Amino acid sequence: MTKQIEDYTWVQCDNVDCQKWRQILNSVAQELSDESQWYCYMNSDTPYNSCSKPEEDYTAYDKLAKKLGFKYVMSQLTEGVLVWAKMHGYCRWPGIVTKDPITEYCMDVDFEGNPTHYHIEYLGKNHCHAWIAATNITLYGHKEEKSPDV
């Protein structure tokens, strides 16, 4: 099981209707760049090489990783991702996850490593930015996205 932690990397399918997490060999992951897209069909692990197949159970790996001193942050949102973000008192508005100019972080996490807030730069004539609760952010173009006027 320790070998699973050391030799594998978790990746997320880029299909907006899937977005399941899969494990791939580190050697395969190293060939991917920030601009690369990765899809389930690219997985060499047959039980998990299709979007129609269930997501891998990562809880056992997560527990072992914690015992070994590793910490996984499970987040769909990385720097540069386009989102709908809602600030209290305003309608949802498109924005981009960016690094805060002061802290130089793009997300804040709780003690377990779960994202609680993201730094969002809103799009428009006057770009403004704010820390928005993770619960008030939706991935732009995602299948669960509601109408933008909500």
GROMACS .gro file of C-alpha atoms in nm:
model
  150
    1MET     CA    1   0.000   0.000   0.000
    2THR     CA    2   0.291   0.237   0.071
    3LYS     CA    3   0.404   0.179  -0.288
    4GLN     CA    4   0.064   0.310  -0.406
    5ILE     CA    5   0.133   0.640  -0.230
    6GLU     CA    6   0.490   0.674  -0.357
    7ASP     CA    7   0.449   0.555  -0.717
    8TYR     CA    8   0.111   0.703  -0.815
    9THR     CA    9  -0.045   1.045  -0.866
   10TRP     CA   10  -0.413   1.139  -0.859
   11VAL     CA   11  -0.551   1.314  -1.168
   12GLN     CA   12  -0.899   1.435  -1.251
   13CYS     CA   13  -1.075   1.365  -1.579
   14ASP     CA   14  -1.112   1.684  -1.786
   15ASN     CA   15  -1.450   1.575  -1.926
   16VAL     CA   16  -1.691   1.827  -1.764
   17ASP     CA   17  -1.957   1.556  -1.745
   18CYS     CA   18  -1.722   1.320  -1.556
   19GLN     CA   19  -1.447   1.485  -1.349
   20LYS     CA   20  -1.372   1.159  -1.165
   21TRP     CA   21  -1.042   1.112  -0.984
   22ARG     CA   22  -0.807   0.840  -1.111
   23GLN     CA   23  -0.462   0.715  -1.008
   24ILE     CA   24  -0.188   0.706  -1.268
   25LEU     CA   25   0.180   0.620  -1.247
   26ASN     CA   26   0.410   0.908  -1.156
   27SER     CA   27   0.602   0.847  -1.480
   28VAL     CA   28   0.282   0.912  -1.678
   29ALA     CA   29   0.188   1.214  -1.465
   30GLN     CA   30   0.530   1.371  -1.522
   31GLU     CA   31   0.458   1.381  -1.896
   32LEU     CA   32   0.152   1.601  -1.834
   33SER     CA   33   0.184   1.978  -1.826
   34ASP     CA   34  -0.049   2.240  -1.681
   35GLU     CA   35  -0.191   2.285  -2.032
   36SER     CA   36  -0.240   1.910  -2.088
   37GLN     CA   37  -0.583   1.759  -2.070
   38TRP     CA   38  -0.635   1.412  -1.928
   39TYR     CA   39  -0.937   1.184  -1.977
   40CYS     CA   40  -1.040   0.852  -1.825
   41TYR     CA   41  -0.988   0.666  -2.155
   42MET     CA   42  -0.616   0.752  -2.127
   43ASN     CA   43  -0.588   0.544  -1.809
   44SER     CA   44  -0.400   0.215  -1.852
   45ASP     CA   45  -0.583   0.071  -1.548
   46THR     CA   46  -0.873  -0.117  -1.717
   47PRO     CA   47  -1.124  -0.101  -1.428
   48TYR     CA   48  -1.102   0.281  -1.438
   49ASN     CA   49  -1.038   0.369  -1.804
   50SER     CA   50  -1.382   0.502  -1.893
   51CYS     CA   51  -1.600   0.786  -1.768
   52SER     CA   52  -1.882   0.534  -1.731
   53LYS     CA   53  -1.682   0.335  -1.475
   54PRO     CA   54  -1.704   0.427  -1.104
   55GLU     CA   55  -1.463   0.668  -0.940
   56GLU     CA   56  -1.174   0.506  -0.755
   57ASP     CA   57  -1.214   0.481  -0.379
   58TYR     CA   58  -0.942   0.712  -0.254
   59THR     CA   59  -1.035   0.698   0.116
   60ALA     CA   60  -0.798   0.409   0.198
   61TYR     CA   61  -0.512   0.585   0.019
   62ASP     CA   62  -0.596   0.912   0.193
   63LYS     CA   63  -0.584   0.746   0.537
   64LEU     CA   64  -0.251   0.579   0.461
   65ALA     CA   65  -0.108   0.902   0.322
   66LYS     CA   66  -0.205   1.084   0.642
   67LYS     CA   67  -0.030   0.816   0.849
   68LEU     CA   68   0.282   0.865   0.636
   69GLY     CA   69   0.267   1.243   0.681
   70PHE     CA   70   0.126   1.333   0.338
   71LYS     CA   71  -0.174   1.558   0.289
   72TYR     CA   72  -0.402   1.557  -0.013
   73VAL     CA   73  -0.603   1.867  -0.101
   74MET     CA   74  -0.908   1.762  -0.300
   75SER     CA   75  -1.012   2.056  -0.513
   76GLN     CA   76  -1.156   2.094  -0.861
   77LEU     CA   77  -1.044   2.452  -0.869
   78THR     CA   78  -0.686   2.537  -0.949
   79GLU     CA   79  -0.529   2.868  -1.038
   80GLY     CA   80  -0.658   2.994  -1.373
   81VAL     CA   81  -0.991   2.807  -1.369
   82LEU     CA   82  -1.298   2.996  -1.492
   83VAL     CA   83  -1.585   2.996  -1.240
   84TRP     CA   84  -1.916   3.152  -1.144
   85ALA     CA   85  -1.868   3.319  -0.805
   86LYS     CA   86  -2.131   3.477  -0.580
   87MET     CA   87  -2.043   3.743  -0.327
   88HIS     CA   88  -2.303   3.822  -0.059
   89GLY     CA   89  -2.538   4.095  -0.184
   90TYR     CA   90  -2.447   4.051  -0.552
   91CYS     CA   91  -2.553   3.820  -0.835
   92ARG     CA   92  -2.322   3.544  -0.954
   93TRP     CA   93  -2.051   3.674  -1.184
   94PRO     CA   94  -1.783   3.506  -1.394
   95GLY     CA   95  -1.434   3.512  -1.251
   96ILE     CA   96  -1.099   3.337  -1.247
   97VAL     CA   97  -0.926   3.166  -0.957
   98THR     CA   98  -0.607   3.370  -0.907
   99LYS     CA   99  -0.338   3.418  -0.644
  100ASP     CA  100  -0.414   3.687  -0.390
  101PRO     CA  101  -0.163   3.970  -0.450
  102ILE     CA  102  -0.090   3.992  -0.076
  103THR     CA  103  -0.083   3.628   0.042
  104GLU     CA  104   0.015   3.476  -0.296
  105TYR     CA  105  -0.227   3.187  -0.233
  106CYS     CA  106  -0.531   3.104  -0.446
  107MET     CA  107  -0.717   2.900  -0.183
  108ASP     CA  108  -0.758   2.873   0.192
  109VAL     CA  109  -0.803   2.530   0.352
  110ASP     CA  110  -0.934   2.403   0.684
  111PHE     CA  111  -0.733   2.188   0.927
  112GLU     CA  112  -0.812   1.873   0.724
  113GLY     CA  113  -0.692   2.028   0.398
  114ASN     CA  114  -1.036   2.090   0.247
  115PRO     CA  115  -1.074   2.418   0.055
  116THR     CA  116  -1.292   2.673   0.238
  117HIS     CA  117  -1.234   2.988   0.029
  118TYR     CA  118  -1.088   3.074  -0.311
  119HIS     CA  119  -0.938   3.401  -0.428
  120ILE     CA  120  -1.145   3.514  -0.727
  121GLU     CA  121  -1.071   3.790  -0.977
  122TYR     CA  122  -1.402   3.894  -1.128
  123LEU     CA  123  -1.422   3.958  -1.502
  124GLY     CA  124  -1.554   4.283  -1.642
  125LYS     CA  125  -1.448   4.638  -1.721
  126ASN     CA  126  -1.319   4.695  -1.367
  127HIS     CA  127  -1.145   4.383  -1.240
  128CYS     CA  128  -1.201   4.342  -0.869
  129HIS     CA  129  -1.102   4.050  -0.650
  130ALA     CA  130  -1.222   3.888  -0.329
  131TRP     CA  131  -1.200   3.576  -0.116
  132ILE     CA  132  -1.520   3.377  -0.180
  133ALA     CA  133  -1.652   3.079   0.017
  134ALA     CA  134  -1.605   2.752  -0.173
  135THR     CA  135  -1.979   2.685  -0.137
  136ASN     CA  136  -2.052   3.000  -0.343
  137ILE     CA  137  -1.842   2.896  -0.642
  138THR     CA  138  -1.941   2.680  -0.940
  139LEU     CA  139  -1.707   2.560  -1.213
  140TYR     CA  140  -1.796   2.753  -1.529
  141GLY     CA  141  -1.948   2.523  -1.792
  142HIS     CA  142  -1.990   2.232  -1.549
  143LYS     CA  143  -2.294   2.004  -1.583
  144GLU     CA  144  -2.420   2.109  -1.237
  145GLU     CA  145  -2.401   2.478  -1.322
  146LYS     CA  146  -2.728   2.663  -1.270
  147SER     CA  147  -2.839   2.964  -1.471
  148PRO     CA  148  -2.604   3.258  -1.407
  149ASP     CA  149  -2.882   3.486  -1.283
  150VAL     CA  150  -2.944   3.268  -0.974
   0.00000   0.00000   0.00000
